[in-house]
Amino acid sequence: MIADGSEDEEKWLAAGAAAFKQNAFYMQRAIDSNNLKDALKYSAQMLSELRTSKLSPHKYYDLYMRAFDELRKLEIFFMEETRRGCSVIELYELVQHAGNILPRLYLLCTAGSVYIKTKEAPAKEILKDLVEMCRGIQHPLRGLFLRSYLAQISRDKLPDIGSEYEGDADTVTDAVEFVLLNFTEMNKLWVRMQHQGPAREKERRDKERGELRDLVGKNLHVLSQLEGVDLDMYRDTVLPRVLEQIVNCRDEIAQYYLIDCIIQVFPDEYHLQTLDVLLGACPQLQPSVDIMTVLSRLMERLSNYAALNAEVLPYFLQVEAFSKLNNAIGKVIEAQEDMPILSAVTLYSSLLKFTLHVHPDRLDYADQVLGSCVKQLSGKGKIDDTRATKELVSLLSAPLEKYNDVVTALKLTNYPLVVEYLDTETKRIMATVIIRSIMKNNTLITTAEKVEALFELIKGLISDLDEPQGLEVDEDDFEEEQNSVARLIHMLYNDDPEEMFKIVSILKKHFLTGGPKRLKFTIPPLVVSTLKLIRRLPVEGDNPFGKEASVTATKIFQFLNQIIEALPNVPSPDLAFRLYLQCAEAANKCDEEPIAYEFFTQAYILYEEEISDSKAQVTALQLIIGTLQRMHVFGVENRDTLTHKATGYSAKLLKKPDQCRAVYACSHLFWLEDRETIQDGERVLLCLKRALKIANSAQQMANTARGSTGSVTLFIEILNKYLYFYQKGVPQITVESVESLIKLIKNEESMPSDPSAESFFASTLQFMEFEKQKEGAIGERYQEIKV
């Protein structure tokens, strides 16, 4: 084909269209006057315009469609002529007198269509004659359009079962033979186009061939529509002949398109019953053919077929569809030694999805696919192809999406082996996918063995060991990932204490070797999970093994101490401090005094050595006092030691108001209403007096620094503590001490006003009046206070 500029091509098309239009006009005038001779003359001249070699397929198609429209008119005229007495046989011979072969064959096909309609001769004889005569055009472009015209006018005249042109025996065979012959010749012409012109224009020719592929593919569509093409004929005749042509043409564009055409146009049932034949052709295709896409589409169609028709599932087993597909993929990969890793992974991904849809109960099939994938990946190292990595993630996600259960995926022995071929970043992504699946489906992992297998899969999130130097990880992403791991811990559960202890031990092993920056996210939920385990332990009297049991409270507390010790080095001393106090409270409930004391000791050490910020110290001291107040396990000596330390810390806070509040909070450590052994009124009073002294000192400092006496809020807060203990019946808190403090506050309030303090004091007095109205001992006690 001659390659020229688009402007010249437009000129040639315009010139051809003008000449075409002129001859079409004269042809129509001859038709209107029933002049057969002139109609043939001008139609032949009109069709001569199709002999051009100067147009691209796209432009040539424009001209061809004009011809097609005019030939439909000519066909109607030929039909009318036969009704007026013209012999169709003579007409069939007359059109062959045209001078040029291309117009002659177009006219012959048109007359042949009329010949078939008259039924004066068997359709199969005429069709055979036409398809053979069309061999006269061997120019690829002109020949393709000529045969496309033949296919178009004959598609409703094929001697198919139930057709009005059905003849005697084997008529369907004749129809199939005609279509196959036309398909074969069209494919040869289409393939030959690649050799037309210089090598430098190959890309343009490939594009042009792509525009013409539907002309060839229409033949396969016609075959699929024939009623007489049943499964037997498709298996014995149609498919072998089509595949033979596809394999023998040795053209990658034709092979890819036509194989895909077979998959798309013929019924799924036929594909299922002829899998071995279809798949047998795949390794024989050119190495450059995108067989990955073809096979993927085939498996997708079969999967959809099985999903929509549950009754056909036994046939998949009967024909051994999985084995055939698996073997075919292996042979294709073996035949194409240079196949990209992306293509191989995509094939196995499609096969796995097919297996999960068609044979969801056959985990051995799914594991076999993963094993084949591992075999293909072996020796490749870490996969660095982004698209291949993405496809591997898709492959690994398929079982999770199908079963909605990670436990099922953990049964696949080859699953973790595939994960190993992911790079560090993708392992993190895959681990996140697995955790999301667990959380979405509320999947409980109940055995230590499964937990170990799970953590091998998600080690991309819990370990620093494999991360390359210099890899920057976004902090927000990192925190989100670690929070997901923290949530995962609560899905690892077993009612049996021994098995649960094995689970938390596995978590400890992985977390403590996973790098310090992760510990502040993972240790707290691990501690909480372990504390839940302690609550489920049988009481020692109910435990038949007693201290000899393999999992005891003492053993678990030792375990807790070991994991919390890692936190101050992170550094996260505040977090470790809180966890020690939580463990101390748990030991208190288990009546383990030495252990509780040790946890408190560790908390105090952290307070003294690691917590230096004044605000953090205030918060920490509040936690110490609150926790110590709830402890009942300590004997007198240990409790005094811890309480003395707490009051000492209170007096050493930086800010006077903080000192004051911490000291009066310590008063609660010396009076517990429900425990007579901890009711020391003298020390309660001592704490409150010390708080008053500190509050007075704070006022003096405010006066010295700012020239004002400062707020009386601290005094009002202390008054409320006095009232609390007075109401509880602490004998050392007398009416006189309460009245004295109220008088002091009133004197202080005569100074510059503080609205918030005034409101606070008014509310306190209102509370006292409310208590006076009550009947009984409390009302009587408050009646004694004169405000």
Short mmCIF file of N, CA, C and O in Angstrom, two decimals, residues 90 117 126 169 301 370 383 510 527 531 553 621 701 728:
data_model
loop_
_atom_site.label_atom_id
_atom_site.label_comp_id
_atom_site.label_asym_id
_atom_site.label_seq_id
_atom_site.Cartn_x
_atom_site.Cartn_y
_atom_site.Cartn_z
N GLU A 90 -28.90 -16.64 -16.39
CA GLU A 90 -28.30 -15.73 -17.36
C GLU A 90 -27.74 -14.50 -16.67
O GLU A 90 -26.69 -13.98 -17.04
N LYS A 117 -31.78 -16.69 -3.36
CA LYS A 117 -33.15 -16.36 -2.98
C LYS A 117 -34.18 -17.03 -3.88
O LYS A 117 -35.27 -17.40 -3.42
N ILE A 126 -23.96 -22.52 -4.84
CA ILE A 126 -23.69 -21.12 -5.19
C ILE A 126 -22.67 -20.53 -4.24
O ILE A 126 -21.72 -19.84 -4.66
N ALA A 169 -29.34 -33.74 3.17
CA ALA A 169 -28.43 -34.15 4.26
C ALA A 169 -27.17 -33.28 4.31
O ALA A 169 -26.71 -32.75 3.29
N ARG A 301 -14.54 -16.09 32.32
CA ARG A 301 -15.82 -16.52 31.75
C ARG A 301 -16.32 -17.81 32.40
O ARG A 301 -17.49 -17.95 32.74
N LEU A 370 -0.84 -21.73 44.51
CA LEU A 370 0.17 -20.93 45.21
C LEU A 370 1.54 -21.59 45.12
O LEU A 370 2.56 -20.92 44.96
N ILE A 383 10.54 -9.20 44.28
CA ILE A 383 9.94 -8.68 43.05
C ILE A 383 9.94 -7.16 43.11
O ILE A 383 9.35 -6.55 44.01
N HIS A 510 7.51 -11.56 69.33
CA HIS A 510 7.54 -10.77 68.10
C HIS A 510 7.67 -9.28 68.39
O HIS A 510 8.41 -8.57 67.70
N VAL A 527 -0.47 -5.83 77.32
CA VAL A 527 -0.64 -5.84 78.78
C VAL A 527 -2.11 -6.00 79.15
O VAL A 527 -2.48 -6.80 80.02
N LEU A 531 -3.78 -8.96 81.26
CA LEU A 531 -4.53 -8.71 82.50
C LEU A 531 -5.91 -9.37 82.44
O LEU A 531 -6.43 -9.86 83.46
N ALA A 553 -0.93 -16.94 88.43
CA ALA A 553 -0.91 -15.48 88.48
C ALA A 553 0.51 -14.97 88.62
O ALA A 553 0.91 -13.98 87.97
N LEU A 621 1.13 11.79 89.97
CA LEU A 621 0.86 11.72 91.42
C LEU A 621 -0.63 11.46 91.67
O LEU A 621 -0.99 10.72 92.60
N MET A 701 3.13 34.46 98.28
CA MET A 701 3.99 34.58 97.10
C MET A 701 3.30 35.39 96.02
O MET A 701 3.93 36.22 95.35
N LYS A 728 -17.88 12.15 107.11
CA LYS A 728 -17.54 10.75 107.30
C LYS A 728 -17.31 10.38 108.78
O LYS A 728 -17.12 9.22 109.10
#
